[in-house]
Amino acid sequence: MKKQQKNAHSFCRPEEQLEKICLNAVDVVSEKELLEKLKNSFKKKKPLRIKAGFDPSRPDLHLGHVVVLNKLKTFQDLGHHVVFLIGDFTAQIGDPSGLDKTRPILSKEEVKENAKTYSRQVFKILDKNKTEVCFNSSWMNKLSSVDLIHLASQYTVARMLERDDFSKRFKKNQAICLHEFLYPLVQGYDSVVLEADVEIGATDQLFNLLVGRELQKRKGQEPQCVLTFPLLEGLDGVRKMSKSYDNYIAIEDPPREIFGRTMKLNDELMVRYYELLMDKTKAEITQLKEGLKSGKKHPMKLKMDLAYFLVKSFHGSVVAEKEKENFENVFSKQKIPSDIPEFSVSPEKDFWICHLIFKVGFAPSTSEARRLIQGGAVEINGEKVTDSKLKINLKVGDEFILKAGKRRFAKVKVGS
Amino acid sequence: MKKQQKNAHSFCRPEEQLEKICLNAVDVVSEKELLEKLKNSFKKKKPLRIKAGFDPSRPDLHLGHVVVLNKLKTFQDLGHHVVFLIGDFTAQIGDPSGLDKTRPILSKEEVKENAKTYSRQVFKILDKNKTEVCFNSSWMNKLSSVDLIHLASQYTVARMLERDDFSKRFKKNQAICLHEFLYPLVQGYDSVVLEADVEIGATDQLFNLLVGRELQKRKGQEPQCVLTFPLLEGLDGVRKMSKSYDNYIAIEDPPREIFGRTMKLNDELMVRYYELLMDKTKAEITQLKEGLKSGKKHPMKLKMDLAYFLVKSFHGSVVAEKEKENFENVFSKQKIPSDIPEFSVSPEKDFWICHLIFKVGFAPSTSEARRLIQGGAVEINGEKVTDSKLKINLKVGDEFILKAGKRRFAKVKVGS
């Protein structure tokens, strides 16, 4: 891998850079080394090589990924060079033991396809000219079994078992297949090949990133600094954002969906998203929290700003403006009473609208409900329902406003 | 790998074969399966493929290896096909972590050279025409890192840690490098490639042989039967025979050395060697023990027979006859009194003969000892000592008869 020699390099002081880089970081290994690297880079006007690896086993990137992508952008803005690594080697292998159901085995074509959508998505955030996109298959496929055995010899079983998830599974007598011990080594070896100065990732990647440090040291390279950032909570506010939990906003989601789902966040989560996605300083976040507490800041207004920001980031300001307007038309201008009753339903596919109207109590029977629709008296989220045969997908976490006639409102919430 | 279809095949009944094969075995996994295989082979007149792997990291094979080689010969005599596998792949890699001092990394040339001497040595015992010599590098070098990862996925960390030595090291917090977990898999994979019906080895190989069974099952092959045989005790009677402990008799040792070292065995060890090296039945061994106990059999005579047998095996009967004669001349005909005193000394390099004579008490000073030698009055093992400056290497386990004048004898033993 060639090191970039003389890129456009900002002249922000190393200490200042450090502060921006470490904002929101959970682990920094180590701050001292990182400052040293930044100073050196500053002195020599030589950008650092910042590595971040992405698993291409799913085509969509979501807000969870944006946390790390934003940080990469920070590095770029400070003049550094970003290596966007697509871990297609392991994705191609998948989990051959068949134990890990969440990691599908992908064909070369699928990986290529996902990688293509990745580029499209990440360059909504990253600067294309300051980004090197790599596939680790390009060196890993050339690695012989002898090379892999050599790699394996550089790490002990005991150290590998220190990884939090391995340790837990081992204690619970849950199977750990041997190849799972090889994957962190592959990831670490990527850092050796790429001669990374810094690697960043989510907190659950800390162990793997540190393996990279070890392998670099053994190869006589200056070990990479490692920074981890929080896993963004998903829309449920509980689990990490993940496609498997269906609690995510994807970068490529339609703008209306991004806007709508953001508006549904609870206040606490909204602050969290401000913190991790809008790259606010600590002072700004403190101010925000205080404003919310004192009532100086209105949560609805803040949510609108966040939703606007996100749609703008992924779809541009024209679209963002349009979505904001739409939202205001549908919701704000509807004059929905602030104390409308909430109604919980269980998730269900193809739930008949008339049955819902009946259940909520807006009609004494489904045939009465049909008549209401035919009379044009029913709205969902401000849009008139015209088809009395309409089936709705009730998905966990969904919320919408059901209106019948002029005065009857209900907030329908789909529980689990 | 081609399976031999119609070899010369003996017509010994399967039950009879089983008895011969299992003689002296420590583990048989499983006898039932093995009998089934033997019956099948008998019915179809199709020899079984018997695999045994040898580590070519040292050029010499010794009596410890002969235990397994003899068993391979038994299989051949029963009409089966022997696959003599030289594990050059792992020998070429060695222990890249540098932790295992006993497994040197060998160059391709050294491995080739050792393999050549191996063939020369094993065909003193095995029938060349019924033996297939293989090198596992020929398939392992072609294995990609992806293939190796797939292989690794077929075994769990917990099961690997069940291996006795791993489990002990793990409990003692001694480092186990990851590549050590891969070696048993490589060995097991050899069985898959070779489509082995049976694999035999020393007891310390049991775990590795069972890995082969597992991998074969996963590949849809009929799993190999596994037999292990005792580790032969070395000349010290305590540790296993090994070049590292310098307690061995090598197949290619000079005949005089083989004869001499055998004659020095204690009675118990001599019986053990009869059992494991001369392929005696249980009944014969019981008879031998009883004969020794009752005084009907003379240990010296039995040792001579063993020494003769070993020299004959490795150097032919003409040489064996000559060595027997020589031994009788030097020792038996010397009329050494049966009750000569024993004298223990510590091991030491370049120990001056005159100092030894003085220590044993045959001379009041070293200058007196020198005079004895100059007068031609000193013998070691019946050979006159002519050089009064002679330095002797006193190695642990060595024994020799020192004689001064006509009547003074001492058996000098080198202790540890």
mmCIF file of C-alpha atoms in Angstrom, chain A residues 89-90 92-97 99 105 140-146 148-150 152-158 160-161 170 175-179 181-183 185-186 218, chain B residues 89-90 92-97 99 105 140-146 148-150 152-158 160-161 170 175-179 181-183 185-186 218:
data_model
loop_
_atom_site.group_PDB
_atom_site.id
_atom_site.type_symbol
_atom_site.label_atom_id
_atom_site.label_comp_id
_atom_site.label_asym_id
_atom_site.label_seq_id
_atom_site.Cartn_x
_atom_site.Cartn_y
_atom_site.Cartn_z
ATOM 1 C CA PHE A 89 -12.953 -11.858 2.425
ATOM 2 C CA THR A 90 -14.729 -13.018 5.561
ATOM 3 C CA GLN A 92 -17.362 -14.596 1.279
ATOM 4 C CA ILE A 93 -16.519 -17.310 3.782
ATOM 5 C CA GLY A 94 -19.337 -16.485 6.148
ATOM 6 C CA ASP A 95 -19.617 -18.831 9.043
ATOM 7 C CA PRO A 96 -18.864 -22.215 7.512
ATOM 8 C CA SER A 97 -19.846 -23.961 10.743
ATOM 9 C CA LEU A 99 -23.653 -21.653 13.762
ATOM 10 C CA ILE A 105 -22.518 -16.537 3.211
ATOM 11 C CA MET A 140 -6.336 -12.332 1.876
ATOM 12 C CA ASN A 141 -7.132 -14.507 -1.137
ATOM 13 C CA LYS A 142 -3.409 -14.635 -1.853
ATOM 14 C CA LEU A 143 -2.562 -15.776 1.666
ATOM 15 C CA SER A 144 -1.532 -19.434 1.737
ATOM 16 C CA SER A 145 -2.462 -21.810 4.522
ATOM 17 C CA VAL A 146 1.163 -21.627 5.666
ATOM 18 C CA LEU A 148 -2.298 -18.232 7.943
ATOM 19 C CA ILE A 149 -0.648 -20.713 10.291
ATOM 20 C CA HIS A 150 2.171 -18.234 10.805
ATOM 21 C CA ALA A 152 -2.110 -17.874 14.055
ATOM 22 C CA SER A 153 1.179 -18.514 15.814
ATOM 23 C CA GLN A 154 1.331 -14.880 16.821
ATOM 24 C CA TYR A 155 -1.594 -15.089 19.206
ATOM 25 C CA THR A 156 -2.418 -17.324 22.129
ATOM 26 C CA VAL A 157 -5.631 -19.137 22.942
ATOM 27 C CA ALA A 158 -5.799 -17.504 26.354
ATOM 28 C CA MET A 160 -8.227 -14.749 22.349
ATOM 29 C CA LEU A 161 -10.507 -16.024 25.103
ATOM 30 C CA PHE A 170 -16.722 -20.266 26.844
ATOM 31 C CA ALA A 175 -19.552 -23.585 21.151
ATOM 32 C CA ILE A 176 -16.807 -21.371 19.759
ATOM 33 C CA CYS A 177 -15.582 -22.724 16.471
ATOM 34 C CA LEU A 178 -11.886 -22.474 15.761
ATOM 35 C CA HIS A 179 -12.310 -20.313 12.689
ATOM 36 C CA PHE A 181 -10.426 -17.220 16.446
ATOM 37 C CA LEU A 182 -8.950 -16.637 13.005
ATOM 38 C CA TYR A 183 -11.216 -13.765 11.992
ATOM 39 C CA LEU A 185 -6.351 -12.148 13.151
ATOM 40 C CA VAL A 186 -7.454 -11.534 9.582
ATOM 41 C CA ARG A 218 5.389 -7.897 15.621
ATOM 42 C CA PHE B 89 4.165 -29.818 5.827
ATOM 43 C CA THR B 90 4.206 -29.041 9.521
ATOM 44 C CA GLN B 92 8.505 -27.112 7.203
ATOM 45 C CA ILE B 93 6.535 -24.637 9.261
ATOM 46 C CA GLY B 94 7.892 -25.801 12.580
ATOM 47 C CA ASP B 95 6.717 -23.744 15.483
ATOM 48 C CA PRO B 96 6.693 -20.210 14.136
ATOM 49 C CA SER B 97 5.978 -18.836 17.586
ATOM 50 C CA LEU B 99 7.933 -21.539 21.795
ATOM 51 C CA ILE B 105 12.059 -25.538 11.554
ATOM 52 C CA MET B 140 -1.405 -29.112 2.240
ATOM 53 C CA ASN B 141 0.671 -26.674 0.204
ATOM 54 C CA LYS B 142 -2.247 -26.389 -2.177
ATOM 55 C CA LEU B 143 -4.706 -25.575 0.600
ATOM 56 C CA SER B 144 -5.719 -21.919 0.551
ATOM 57 C CA SER B 145 -6.287 -19.861 3.652
ATOM 58 C CA VAL B 146 -10.019 -20.067 2.917
ATOM 59 C CA LEU B 148 -7.973 -23.761 6.212
ATOM 60 C CA ILE B 149 -10.604 -21.481 7.737
ATOM 61 C CA HIS B 150 -13.267 -23.929 6.597
ATOM 62 C CA ALA B 152 -11.036 -24.720 11.426
ATOM 63 C CA SER B 153 -14.783 -24.179 11.470
ATOM 64 C CA GLN B 154 -15.302 -27.895 11.914
ATOM 65 C CA TYR B 155 -13.858 -27.999 15.408
ATOM 66 C CA THR B 156 -14.589 -26.095 18.584
ATOM 67 C CA VAL B 157 -12.195 -24.445 20.995
ATOM 68 C CA ALA B 158 -13.631 -26.425 23.897
ATOM 69 C CA MET B 160 -9.516 -28.823 21.271
ATOM 70 C CA LEU B 161 -8.852 -27.898 24.891
ATOM 71 C CA PHE B 170 -4.323 -24.027 29.807
ATOM 72 C CA ALA B 175 0.791 -20.218 26.497
ATOM 73 C CA ILE B 176 -0.913 -22.222 23.749
ATOM 74 C CA CYS B 177 -0.451 -20.502 20.427
ATOM 75 C CA LEU B 178 -3.365 -20.582 18.024
ATOM 76 C CA HIS B 179 -1.483 -22.432 15.327
ATOM 77 C CA PHE B 181 -4.847 -25.834 17.413
ATOM 78 C CA LEU B 182 -4.495 -26.038 13.650
ATOM 79 C CA TYR B 183 -1.946 -28.840 13.570
ATOM 80 C CA LEU B 185 -6.742 -30.440 12.092
ATOM 81 C CA VAL B 186 -4.064 -30.729 9.441
ATOM 82 C CA ARG B 218 -18.134 -34.566 8.311
#
